[in-house]
mmCIF file of C-alpha atoms in Angstrom:
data_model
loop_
_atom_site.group_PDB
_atom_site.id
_atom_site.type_symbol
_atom_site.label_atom_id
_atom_site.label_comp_id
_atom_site.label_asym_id
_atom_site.label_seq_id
_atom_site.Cartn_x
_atom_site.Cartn_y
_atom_site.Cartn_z
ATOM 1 C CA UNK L 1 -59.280 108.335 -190.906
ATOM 2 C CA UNK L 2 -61.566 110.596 -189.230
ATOM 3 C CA UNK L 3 -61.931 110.846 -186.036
ATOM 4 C CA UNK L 4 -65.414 111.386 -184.350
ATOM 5 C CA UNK L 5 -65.918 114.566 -182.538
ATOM 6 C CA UNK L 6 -67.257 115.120 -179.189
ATOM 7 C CA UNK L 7 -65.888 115.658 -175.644
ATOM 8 C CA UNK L 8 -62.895 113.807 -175.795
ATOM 9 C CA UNK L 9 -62.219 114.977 -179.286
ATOM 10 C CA UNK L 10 -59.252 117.582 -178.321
ATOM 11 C CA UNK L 11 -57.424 114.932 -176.111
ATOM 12 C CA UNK L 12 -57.208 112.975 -179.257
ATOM 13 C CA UNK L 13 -55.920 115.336 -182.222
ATOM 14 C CA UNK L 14 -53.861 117.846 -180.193
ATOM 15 C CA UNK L 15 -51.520 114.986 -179.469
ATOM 16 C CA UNK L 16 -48.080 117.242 -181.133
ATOM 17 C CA UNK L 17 -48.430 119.962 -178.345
ATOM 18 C CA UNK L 18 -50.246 119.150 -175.738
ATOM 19 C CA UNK L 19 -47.785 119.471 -172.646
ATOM 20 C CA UNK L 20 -48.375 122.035 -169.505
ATOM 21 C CA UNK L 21 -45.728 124.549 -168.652
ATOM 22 C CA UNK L 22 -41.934 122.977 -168.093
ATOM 23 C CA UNK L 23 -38.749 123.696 -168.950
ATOM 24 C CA UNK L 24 -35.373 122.911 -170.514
ATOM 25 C CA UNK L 25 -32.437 124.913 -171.766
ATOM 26 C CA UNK L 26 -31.630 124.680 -175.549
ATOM 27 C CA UNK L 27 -31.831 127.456 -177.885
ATOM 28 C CA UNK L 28 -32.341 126.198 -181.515
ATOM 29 C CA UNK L 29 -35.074 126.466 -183.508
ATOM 30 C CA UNK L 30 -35.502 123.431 -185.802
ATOM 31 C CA UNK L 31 -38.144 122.094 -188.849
ATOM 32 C CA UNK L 32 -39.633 119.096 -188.822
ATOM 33 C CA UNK L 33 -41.907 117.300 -191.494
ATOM 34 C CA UNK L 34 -44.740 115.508 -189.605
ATOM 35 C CA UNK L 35 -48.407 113.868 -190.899
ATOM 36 C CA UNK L 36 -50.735 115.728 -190.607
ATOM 37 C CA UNK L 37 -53.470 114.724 -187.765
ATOM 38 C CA UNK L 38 -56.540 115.902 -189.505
ATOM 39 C CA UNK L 39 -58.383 114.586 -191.988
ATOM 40 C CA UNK L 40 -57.489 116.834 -194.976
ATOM 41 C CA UNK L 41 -54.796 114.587 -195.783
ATOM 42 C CA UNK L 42 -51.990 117.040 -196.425
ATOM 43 C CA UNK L 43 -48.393 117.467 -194.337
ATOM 44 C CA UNK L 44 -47.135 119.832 -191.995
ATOM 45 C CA UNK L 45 -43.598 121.666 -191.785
ATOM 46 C CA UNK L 46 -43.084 122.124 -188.289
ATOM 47 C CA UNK L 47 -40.800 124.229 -186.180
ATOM 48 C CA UNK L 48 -39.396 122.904 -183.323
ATOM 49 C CA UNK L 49 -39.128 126.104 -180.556
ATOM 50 C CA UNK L 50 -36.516 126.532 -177.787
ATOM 51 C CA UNK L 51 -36.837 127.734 -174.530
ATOM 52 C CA UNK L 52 -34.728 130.616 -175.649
ATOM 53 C CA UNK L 53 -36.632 131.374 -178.188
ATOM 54 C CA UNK L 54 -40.323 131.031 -176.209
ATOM 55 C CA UNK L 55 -40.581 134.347 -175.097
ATOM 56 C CA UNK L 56 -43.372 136.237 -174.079
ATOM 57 C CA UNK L 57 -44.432 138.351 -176.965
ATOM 58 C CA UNK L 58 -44.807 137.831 -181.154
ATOM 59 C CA UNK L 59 -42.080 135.883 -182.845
ATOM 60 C CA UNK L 60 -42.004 136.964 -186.503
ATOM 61 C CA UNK L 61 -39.889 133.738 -187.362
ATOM 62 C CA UNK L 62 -42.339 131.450 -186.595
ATOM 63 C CA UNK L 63 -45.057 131.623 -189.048
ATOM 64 C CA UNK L 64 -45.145 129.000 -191.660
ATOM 65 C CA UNK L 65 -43.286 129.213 -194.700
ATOM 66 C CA UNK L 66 -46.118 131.105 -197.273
ATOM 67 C CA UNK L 67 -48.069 132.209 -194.410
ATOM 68 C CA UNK L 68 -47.041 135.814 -194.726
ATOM 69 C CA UNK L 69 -47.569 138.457 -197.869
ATOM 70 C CA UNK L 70 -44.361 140.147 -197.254
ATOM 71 C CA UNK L 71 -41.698 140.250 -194.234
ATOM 72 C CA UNK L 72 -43.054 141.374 -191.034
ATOM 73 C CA UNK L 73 -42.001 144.895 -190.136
ATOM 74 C CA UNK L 74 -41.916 147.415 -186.771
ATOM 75 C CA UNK L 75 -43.130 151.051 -186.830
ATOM 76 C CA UNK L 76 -44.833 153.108 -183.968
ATOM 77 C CA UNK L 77 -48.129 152.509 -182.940
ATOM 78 C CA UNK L 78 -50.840 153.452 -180.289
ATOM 79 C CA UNK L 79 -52.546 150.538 -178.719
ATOM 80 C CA UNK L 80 -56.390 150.389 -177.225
ATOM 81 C CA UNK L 81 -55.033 151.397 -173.567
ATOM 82 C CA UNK L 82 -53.358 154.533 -175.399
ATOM 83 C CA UNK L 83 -49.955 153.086 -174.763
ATOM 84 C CA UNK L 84 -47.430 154.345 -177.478
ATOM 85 C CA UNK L 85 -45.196 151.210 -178.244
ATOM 86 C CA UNK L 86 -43.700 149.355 -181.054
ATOM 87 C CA UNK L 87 -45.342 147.304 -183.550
ATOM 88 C CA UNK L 88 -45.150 144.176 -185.632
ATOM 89 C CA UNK L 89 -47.039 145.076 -189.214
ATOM 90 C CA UNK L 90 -47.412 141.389 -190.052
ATOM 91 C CA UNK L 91 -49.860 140.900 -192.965
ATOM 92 C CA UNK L 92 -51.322 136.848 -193.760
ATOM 93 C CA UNK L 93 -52.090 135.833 -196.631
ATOM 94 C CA UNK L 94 -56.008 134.615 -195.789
ATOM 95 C CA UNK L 95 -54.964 131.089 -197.155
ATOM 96 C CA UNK L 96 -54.337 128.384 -194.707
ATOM 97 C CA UNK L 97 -49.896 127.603 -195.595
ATOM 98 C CA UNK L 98 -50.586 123.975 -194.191
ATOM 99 C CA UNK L 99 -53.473 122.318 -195.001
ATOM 100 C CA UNK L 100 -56.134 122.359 -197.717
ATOM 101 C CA UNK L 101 -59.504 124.098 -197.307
ATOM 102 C CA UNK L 102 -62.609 122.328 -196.909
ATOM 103 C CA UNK L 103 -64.426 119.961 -197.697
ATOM 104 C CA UNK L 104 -67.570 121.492 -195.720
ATOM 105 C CA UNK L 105 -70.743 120.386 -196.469
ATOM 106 C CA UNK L 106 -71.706 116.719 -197.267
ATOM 107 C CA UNK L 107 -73.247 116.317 -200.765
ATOM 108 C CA UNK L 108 -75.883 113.434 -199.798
ATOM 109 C CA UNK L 109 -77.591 112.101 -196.947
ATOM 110 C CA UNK L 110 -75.518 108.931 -197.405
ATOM 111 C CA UNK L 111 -72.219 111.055 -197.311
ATOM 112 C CA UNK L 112 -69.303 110.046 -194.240
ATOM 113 C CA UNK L 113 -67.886 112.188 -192.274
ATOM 114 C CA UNK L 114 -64.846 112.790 -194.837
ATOM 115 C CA UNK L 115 -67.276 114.536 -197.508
ATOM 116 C CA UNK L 116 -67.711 117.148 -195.277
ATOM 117 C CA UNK L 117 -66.529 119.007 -192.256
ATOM 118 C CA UNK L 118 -67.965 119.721 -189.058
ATOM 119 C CA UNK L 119 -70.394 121.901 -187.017
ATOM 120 C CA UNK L 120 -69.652 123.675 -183.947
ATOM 121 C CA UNK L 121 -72.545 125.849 -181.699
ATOM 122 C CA UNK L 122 -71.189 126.494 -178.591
ATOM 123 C CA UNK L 123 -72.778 123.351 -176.564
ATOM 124 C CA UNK L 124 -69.430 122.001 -175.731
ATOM 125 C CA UNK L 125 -69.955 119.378 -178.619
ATOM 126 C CA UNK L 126 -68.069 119.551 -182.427
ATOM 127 C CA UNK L 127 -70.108 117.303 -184.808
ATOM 128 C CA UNK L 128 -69.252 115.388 -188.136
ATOM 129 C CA UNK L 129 -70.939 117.251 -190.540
ATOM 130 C CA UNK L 130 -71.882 113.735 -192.463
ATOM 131 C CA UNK L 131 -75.416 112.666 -194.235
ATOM 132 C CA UNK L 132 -76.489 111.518 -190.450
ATOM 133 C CA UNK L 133 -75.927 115.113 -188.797
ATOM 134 C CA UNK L 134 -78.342 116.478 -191.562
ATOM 135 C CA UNK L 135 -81.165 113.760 -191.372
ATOM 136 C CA UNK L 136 -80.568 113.932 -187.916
ATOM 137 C CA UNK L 137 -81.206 118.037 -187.147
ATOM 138 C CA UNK L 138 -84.660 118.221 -186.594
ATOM 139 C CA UNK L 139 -83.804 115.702 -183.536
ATOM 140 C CA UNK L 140 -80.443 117.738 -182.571
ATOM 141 C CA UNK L 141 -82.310 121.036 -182.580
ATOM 142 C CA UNK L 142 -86.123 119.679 -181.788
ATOM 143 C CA UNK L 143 -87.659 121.182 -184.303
ATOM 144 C CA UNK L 144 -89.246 119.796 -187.290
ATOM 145 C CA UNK L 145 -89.410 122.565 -189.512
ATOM 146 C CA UNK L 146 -85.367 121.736 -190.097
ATOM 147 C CA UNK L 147 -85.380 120.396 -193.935
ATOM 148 C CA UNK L 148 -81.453 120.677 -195.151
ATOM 149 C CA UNK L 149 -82.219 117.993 -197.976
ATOM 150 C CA UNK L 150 -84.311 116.693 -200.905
ATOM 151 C CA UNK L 151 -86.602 113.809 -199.346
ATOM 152 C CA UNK L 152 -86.998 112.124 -202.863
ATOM 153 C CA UNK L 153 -83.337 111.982 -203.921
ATOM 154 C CA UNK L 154 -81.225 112.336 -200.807
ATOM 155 C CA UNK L 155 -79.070 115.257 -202.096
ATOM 156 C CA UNK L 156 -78.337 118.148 -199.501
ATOM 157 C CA UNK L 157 -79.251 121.763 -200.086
ATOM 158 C CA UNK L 158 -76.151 123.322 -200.484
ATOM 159 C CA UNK L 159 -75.146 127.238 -201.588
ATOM 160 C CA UNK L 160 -73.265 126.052 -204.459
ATOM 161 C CA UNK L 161 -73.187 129.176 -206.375
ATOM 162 C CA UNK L 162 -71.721 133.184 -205.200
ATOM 163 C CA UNK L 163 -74.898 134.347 -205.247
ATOM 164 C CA UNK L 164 -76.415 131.426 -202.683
ATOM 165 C CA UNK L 165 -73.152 132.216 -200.788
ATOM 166 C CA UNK L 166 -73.862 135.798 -200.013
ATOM 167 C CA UNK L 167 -77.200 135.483 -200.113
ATOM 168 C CA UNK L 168 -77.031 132.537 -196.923
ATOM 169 C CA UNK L 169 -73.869 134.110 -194.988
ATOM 170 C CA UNK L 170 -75.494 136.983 -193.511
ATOM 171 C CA UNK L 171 -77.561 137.874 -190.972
ATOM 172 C CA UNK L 172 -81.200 138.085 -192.123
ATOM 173 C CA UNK L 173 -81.001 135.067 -194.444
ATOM 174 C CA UNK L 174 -84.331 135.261 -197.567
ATOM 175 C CA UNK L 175 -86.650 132.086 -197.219
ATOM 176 C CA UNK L 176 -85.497 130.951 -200.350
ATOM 177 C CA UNK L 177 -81.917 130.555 -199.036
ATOM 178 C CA UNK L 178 -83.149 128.907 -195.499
ATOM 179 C CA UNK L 179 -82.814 125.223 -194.918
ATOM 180 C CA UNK L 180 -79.343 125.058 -196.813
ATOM 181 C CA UNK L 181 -75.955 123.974 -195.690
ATOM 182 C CA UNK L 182 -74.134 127.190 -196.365
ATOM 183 C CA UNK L 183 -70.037 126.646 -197.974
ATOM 184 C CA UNK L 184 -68.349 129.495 -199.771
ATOM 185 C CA UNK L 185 -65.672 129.317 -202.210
ATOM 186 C CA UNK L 186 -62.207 130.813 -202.366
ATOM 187 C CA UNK L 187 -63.169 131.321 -205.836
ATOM 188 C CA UNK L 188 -65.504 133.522 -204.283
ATOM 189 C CA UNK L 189 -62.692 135.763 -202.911
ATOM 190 C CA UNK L 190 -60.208 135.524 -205.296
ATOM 191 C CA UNK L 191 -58.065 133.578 -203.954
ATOM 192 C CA UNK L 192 -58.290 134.625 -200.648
ATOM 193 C CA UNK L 193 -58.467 137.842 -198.461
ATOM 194 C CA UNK L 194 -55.188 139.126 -196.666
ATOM 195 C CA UNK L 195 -55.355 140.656 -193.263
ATOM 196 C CA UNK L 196 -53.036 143.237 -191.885
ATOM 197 C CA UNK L 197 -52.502 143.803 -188.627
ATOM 198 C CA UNK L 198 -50.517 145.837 -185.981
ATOM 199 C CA UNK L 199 -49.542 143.490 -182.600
ATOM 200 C CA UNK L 200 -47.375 145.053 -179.412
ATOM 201 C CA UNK L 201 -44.162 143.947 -179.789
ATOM 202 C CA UNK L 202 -43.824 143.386 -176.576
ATOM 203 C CA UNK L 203 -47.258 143.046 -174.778
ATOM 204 C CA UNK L 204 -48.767 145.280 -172.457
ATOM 205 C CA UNK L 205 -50.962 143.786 -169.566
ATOM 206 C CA UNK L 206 -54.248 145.225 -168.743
ATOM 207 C CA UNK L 207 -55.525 146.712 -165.132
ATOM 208 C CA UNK L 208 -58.950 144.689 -165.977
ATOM 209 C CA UNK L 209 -59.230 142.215 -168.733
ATOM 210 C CA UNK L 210 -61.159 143.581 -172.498
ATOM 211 C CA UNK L 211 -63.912 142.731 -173.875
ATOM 212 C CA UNK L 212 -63.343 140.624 -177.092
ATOM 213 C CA UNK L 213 -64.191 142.725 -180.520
ATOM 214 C CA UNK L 214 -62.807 142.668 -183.995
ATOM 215 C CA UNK L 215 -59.865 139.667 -184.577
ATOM 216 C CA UNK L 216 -59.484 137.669 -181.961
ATOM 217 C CA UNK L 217 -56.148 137.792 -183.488
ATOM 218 C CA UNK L 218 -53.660 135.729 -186.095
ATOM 219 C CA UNK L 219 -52.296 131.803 -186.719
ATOM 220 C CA UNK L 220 -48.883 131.022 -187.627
ATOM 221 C CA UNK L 221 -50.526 129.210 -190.898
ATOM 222 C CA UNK L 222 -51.529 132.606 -192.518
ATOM 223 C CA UNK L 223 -55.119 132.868 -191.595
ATOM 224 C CA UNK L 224 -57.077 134.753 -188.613
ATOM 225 C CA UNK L 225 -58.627 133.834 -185.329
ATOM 226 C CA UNK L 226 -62.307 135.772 -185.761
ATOM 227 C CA UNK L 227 -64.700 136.262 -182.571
ATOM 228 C CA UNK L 228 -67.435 133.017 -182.174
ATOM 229 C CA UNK L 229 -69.128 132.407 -184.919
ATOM 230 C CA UNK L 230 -73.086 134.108 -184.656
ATOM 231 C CA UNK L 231 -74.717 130.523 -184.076
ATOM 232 C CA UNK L 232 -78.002 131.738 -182.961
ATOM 233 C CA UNK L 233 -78.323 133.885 -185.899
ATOM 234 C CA UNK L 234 -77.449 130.810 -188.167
ATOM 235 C CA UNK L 235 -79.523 128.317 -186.316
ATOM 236 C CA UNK L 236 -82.596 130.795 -186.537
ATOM 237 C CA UNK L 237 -82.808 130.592 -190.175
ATOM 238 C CA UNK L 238 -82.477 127.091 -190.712
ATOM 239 C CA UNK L 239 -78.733 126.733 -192.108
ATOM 240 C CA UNK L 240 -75.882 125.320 -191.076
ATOM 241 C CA UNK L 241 -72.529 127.849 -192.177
ATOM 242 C CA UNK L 242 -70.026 124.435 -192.009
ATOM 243 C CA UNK L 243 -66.407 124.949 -191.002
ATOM 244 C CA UNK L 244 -63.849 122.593 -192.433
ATOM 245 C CA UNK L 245 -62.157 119.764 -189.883
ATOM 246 C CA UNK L 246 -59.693 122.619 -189.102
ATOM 247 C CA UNK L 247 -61.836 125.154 -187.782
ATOM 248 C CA UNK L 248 -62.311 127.789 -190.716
ATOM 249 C CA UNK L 249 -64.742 128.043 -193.578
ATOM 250 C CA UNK L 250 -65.036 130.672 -195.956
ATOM 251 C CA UNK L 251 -67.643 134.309 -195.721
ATOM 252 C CA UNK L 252 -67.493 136.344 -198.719
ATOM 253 C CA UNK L 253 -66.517 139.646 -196.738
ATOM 254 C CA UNK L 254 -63.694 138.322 -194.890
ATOM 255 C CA UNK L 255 -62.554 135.350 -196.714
ATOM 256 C CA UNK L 256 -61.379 132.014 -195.137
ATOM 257 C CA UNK L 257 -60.951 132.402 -191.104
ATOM 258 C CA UNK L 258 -60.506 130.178 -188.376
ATOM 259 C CA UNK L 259 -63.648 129.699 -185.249
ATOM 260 C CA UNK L 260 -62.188 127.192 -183.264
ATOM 261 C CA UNK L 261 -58.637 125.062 -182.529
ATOM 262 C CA UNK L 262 -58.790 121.459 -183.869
ATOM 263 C CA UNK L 263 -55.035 120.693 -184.252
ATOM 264 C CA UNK L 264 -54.571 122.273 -187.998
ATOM 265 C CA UNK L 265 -52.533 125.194 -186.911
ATOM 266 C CA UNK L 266 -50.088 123.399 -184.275
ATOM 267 C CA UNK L 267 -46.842 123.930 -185.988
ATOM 268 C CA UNK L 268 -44.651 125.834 -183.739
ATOM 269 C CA UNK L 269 -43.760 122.817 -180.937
ATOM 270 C CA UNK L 270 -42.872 123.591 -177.622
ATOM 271 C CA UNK L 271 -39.241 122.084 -176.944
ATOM 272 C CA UNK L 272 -39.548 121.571 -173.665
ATOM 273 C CA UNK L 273 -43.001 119.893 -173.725
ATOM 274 C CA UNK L 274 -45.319 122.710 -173.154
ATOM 275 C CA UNK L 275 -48.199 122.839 -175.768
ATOM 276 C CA UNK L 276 -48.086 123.871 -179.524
ATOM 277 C CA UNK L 277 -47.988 127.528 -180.623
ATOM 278 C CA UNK L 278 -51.207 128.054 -182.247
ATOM 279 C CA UNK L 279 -50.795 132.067 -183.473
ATOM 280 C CA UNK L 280 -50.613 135.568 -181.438
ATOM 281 C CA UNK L 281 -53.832 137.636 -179.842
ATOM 282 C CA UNK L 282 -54.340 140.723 -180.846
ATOM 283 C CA UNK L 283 -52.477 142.290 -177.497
ATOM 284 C CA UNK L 284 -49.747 140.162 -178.747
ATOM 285 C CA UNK L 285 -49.692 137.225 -176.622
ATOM 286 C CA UNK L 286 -49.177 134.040 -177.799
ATOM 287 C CA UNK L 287 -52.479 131.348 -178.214
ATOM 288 C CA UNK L 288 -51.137 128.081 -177.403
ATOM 289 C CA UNK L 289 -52.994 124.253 -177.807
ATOM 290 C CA UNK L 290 -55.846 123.578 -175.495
ATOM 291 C CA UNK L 291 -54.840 120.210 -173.513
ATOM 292 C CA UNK L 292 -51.762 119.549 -171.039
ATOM 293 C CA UNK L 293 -50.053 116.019 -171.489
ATOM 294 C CA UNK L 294 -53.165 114.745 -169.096
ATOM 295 C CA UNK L 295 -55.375 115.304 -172.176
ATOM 296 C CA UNK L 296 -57.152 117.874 -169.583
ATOM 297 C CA UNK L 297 -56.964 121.978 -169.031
ATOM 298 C CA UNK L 298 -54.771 123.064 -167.003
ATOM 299 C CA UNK L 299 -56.535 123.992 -163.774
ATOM 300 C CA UNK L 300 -54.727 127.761 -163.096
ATOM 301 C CA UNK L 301 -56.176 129.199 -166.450
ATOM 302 C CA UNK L 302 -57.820 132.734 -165.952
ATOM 303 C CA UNK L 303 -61.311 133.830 -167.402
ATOM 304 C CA UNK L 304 -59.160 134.584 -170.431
ATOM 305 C CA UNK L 305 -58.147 131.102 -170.776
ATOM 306 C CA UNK L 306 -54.338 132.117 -169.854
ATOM 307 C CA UNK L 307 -51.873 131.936 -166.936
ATOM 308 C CA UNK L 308 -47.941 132.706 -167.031
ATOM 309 C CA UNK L 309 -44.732 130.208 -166.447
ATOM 310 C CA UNK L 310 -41.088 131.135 -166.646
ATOM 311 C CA UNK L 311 -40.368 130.842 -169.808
ATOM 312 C CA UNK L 312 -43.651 132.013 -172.162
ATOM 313 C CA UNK L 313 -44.650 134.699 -169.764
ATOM 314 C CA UNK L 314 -48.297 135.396 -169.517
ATOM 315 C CA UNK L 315 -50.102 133.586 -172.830
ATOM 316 C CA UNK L 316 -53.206 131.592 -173.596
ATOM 317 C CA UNK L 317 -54.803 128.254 -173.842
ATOM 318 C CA UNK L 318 -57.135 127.909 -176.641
ATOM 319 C CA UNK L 319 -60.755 126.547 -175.527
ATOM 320 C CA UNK L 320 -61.864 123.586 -176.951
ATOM 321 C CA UNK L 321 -63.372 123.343 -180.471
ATOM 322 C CA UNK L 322 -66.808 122.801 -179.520
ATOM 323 C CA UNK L 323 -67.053 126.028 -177.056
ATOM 324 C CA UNK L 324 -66.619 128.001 -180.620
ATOM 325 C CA UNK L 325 -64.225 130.283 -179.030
ATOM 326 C CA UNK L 326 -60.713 130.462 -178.921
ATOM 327 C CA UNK L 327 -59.943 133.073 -175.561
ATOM 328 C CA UNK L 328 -62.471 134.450 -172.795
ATOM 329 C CA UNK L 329 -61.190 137.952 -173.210
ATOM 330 C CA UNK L 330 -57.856 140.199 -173.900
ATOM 331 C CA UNK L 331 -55.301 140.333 -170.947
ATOM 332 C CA UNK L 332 -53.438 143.100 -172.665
ATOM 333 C CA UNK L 333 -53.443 146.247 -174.941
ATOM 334 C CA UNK L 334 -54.349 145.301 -178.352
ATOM 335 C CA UNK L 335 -53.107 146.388 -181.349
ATOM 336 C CA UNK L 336 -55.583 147.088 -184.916
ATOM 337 C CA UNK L 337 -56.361 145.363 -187.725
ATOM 338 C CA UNK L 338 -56.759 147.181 -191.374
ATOM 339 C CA UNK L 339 -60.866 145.447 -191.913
ATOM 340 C CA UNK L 340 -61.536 146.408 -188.416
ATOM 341 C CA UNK L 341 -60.182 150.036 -189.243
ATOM 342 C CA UNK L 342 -62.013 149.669 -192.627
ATOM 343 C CA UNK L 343 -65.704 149.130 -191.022
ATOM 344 C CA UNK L 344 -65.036 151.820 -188.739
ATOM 345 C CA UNK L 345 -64.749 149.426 -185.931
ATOM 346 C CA UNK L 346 -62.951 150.624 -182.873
ATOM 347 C CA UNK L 347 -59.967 148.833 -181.625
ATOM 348 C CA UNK L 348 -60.034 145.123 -180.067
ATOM 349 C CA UNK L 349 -61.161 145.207 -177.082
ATOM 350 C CA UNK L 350 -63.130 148.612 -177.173
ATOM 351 C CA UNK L 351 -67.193 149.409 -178.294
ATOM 352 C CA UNK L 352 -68.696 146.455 -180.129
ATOM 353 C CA UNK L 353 -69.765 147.498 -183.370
ATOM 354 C CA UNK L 354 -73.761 147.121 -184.287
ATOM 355 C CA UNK L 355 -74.833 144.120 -186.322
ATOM 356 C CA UNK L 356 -73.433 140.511 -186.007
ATOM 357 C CA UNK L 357 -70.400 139.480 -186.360
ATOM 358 C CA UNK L 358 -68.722 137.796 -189.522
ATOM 359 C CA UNK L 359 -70.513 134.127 -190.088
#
């Protein structure tokens, strides 16, 4: 079944690791096969952490099976602070290892809210992206001019071809393509887009907190974090670029990547309690599940959404989904990324590029 999104949405789904910062003593690391809490139906392998093992810093070991292209590796790198250090190369796959992709947009204006996914814009709110949200936008956004479907036979505009795909996910979006519900396909991609990257191996703290820029960082279920997704841009031109119920839809440059935490990647469990291992930042500190066992935050986060205990070390609390955000900013150096490197972006943290963002 799926659940209805909204404020209390978060307190629902991240049920598997939603504990605040305690502490036992074991040190095994187990697998577990678990449901699934989302509504794409499919199972999840997941890894039961120790304390021992919940250290401060990247832990190669943890990333779903399939997740990875090849073994992660250690060479020398130089992070954004200039710090020479040592390096995980880890390389994902672009492909969710856990869960299916999609569905994103609904096909009618009679559709529920399992034909398609749901919409996120910063407000605070996630919403089923069902036939209702789309009759419904011209109320949501007050404006009338909003027209995602055909009046006489109730079918929804959607880019349902490559060329409506690139056409719609981009910044200055043709009239033809506006007043669509925008989904790409991984047939669009090939497959799917890997992403290298190079994360601290052990994390080095910042004098001031950075400036988010480039990957926001990496998931333990193959695919990437990216920076909020350019809502204003998207809104202005009268489409709606659905995610999937876990947070990620596809854009024809950088594949299939994740905007926000909905419960999909929680697959490394906290032993002691504390809240699921989500994936590593780019400074290499770990992203952890957004609610304590309270089904609230925890009260001590920083403007980065993190704090430290005893056993993690400094890390983060993903925001919830409907902020469209998963940190504030970087409390640490940050390592690169190969498409940041590609567009000639500086590292994380540093200049922002010109242009949008990735939709």
């Amino acid at each position: 079944m799926k659940i209805k999104y909204g404020s209390t949405f978060l307190g629902m789904i991240l049920v598997a690791g939603l504990s605040g910062c305690g502490g036992s003593s074991s040190s095994t690391i187990t697998t577990e096969t678990s449901a699934d809490t989302t509504s794409t139906d499919t199972t999840t392998a997941s890894t039961v952490v120790s304390t021992a093992d919940a250290t401060e810093g990247p832990n190669p070991n943890l990333f779903v099976s399939g997740a990875l292209v090849e073994d992660a590796t250690t060479e020398d790198c130089v992070l954004s602070g200039g710090t020479k250090t040592t390096c995980y190369r880890i390389s994902v796959k672009g492909v969710p290892a856990n869960h299916a992709v999609g569905p994103f947009c609904p096909p009618t204006i009679t559709s529920t809210a399992t034909e398609g996914g749901i919409w996120l814009d910063g407000s605070g709110e996630t919403y089923d992206v069902d036939g209702n949200f789309i009759v419904n936008l011209p109320t949501l956004y007050s404006d009338a001019s909003w027209q995602l479907y055909d009046p006489a036979t109730g079918k929804v505009k959607i880019t349902d071809t490559q060329v409506a795909c690139e056409a719609a996910a981009q910044p200055n979006v043709a009239a033809e393509y506006q007043n669509y519900c925008v989904e790409c396909s991984l047939d669009y991609v090939n497959g799917g887009i890997s992403e290298t990257v190079l994360i601290p191996k052990t994390p080095v703290p910042l004098a001031t907190p950075a400036t988010l820029n480039g990957n926001v960082g990496i998931s333990l279920t193959g695919v990437t974090f990216a920076l909020a997704a350019p809502v204003d841009a998207i809104l202005s031109a009268y489409t709606i670029a659905a995610f999937d119920d876990c947070g990620g839809h596809v854009n024809p440059n950088v594949g299939y990547h994740y905007h926000a935490a909905t419960g999909c990647t929680e697959s490394a469990i906290q032993e002691d309690g504390h809240a699921t291992l989500l994936g590593y930042a780019m400074d290499g500190y770990g992203i952890y599940a957004n609610k304590n066992p309270t089904g609230n935050d925890d009260t001590d986060l920083d403007q980065c959404r993190g704090h430290t205990d005893a056993i993690r070390g400094f890390h983060y609390h993903a925001a919830p989904a409907g902020d469209n955000a998963f940190i504030g900013c970087f409390h640490g150096e940050q390592g690169t990324s190969a498409s940041a490197a590609a567009a000639g972006a500086p590292p994380a943290g540093g200049v922002p590029p010109t242009g949008l963002p990735p939709q």
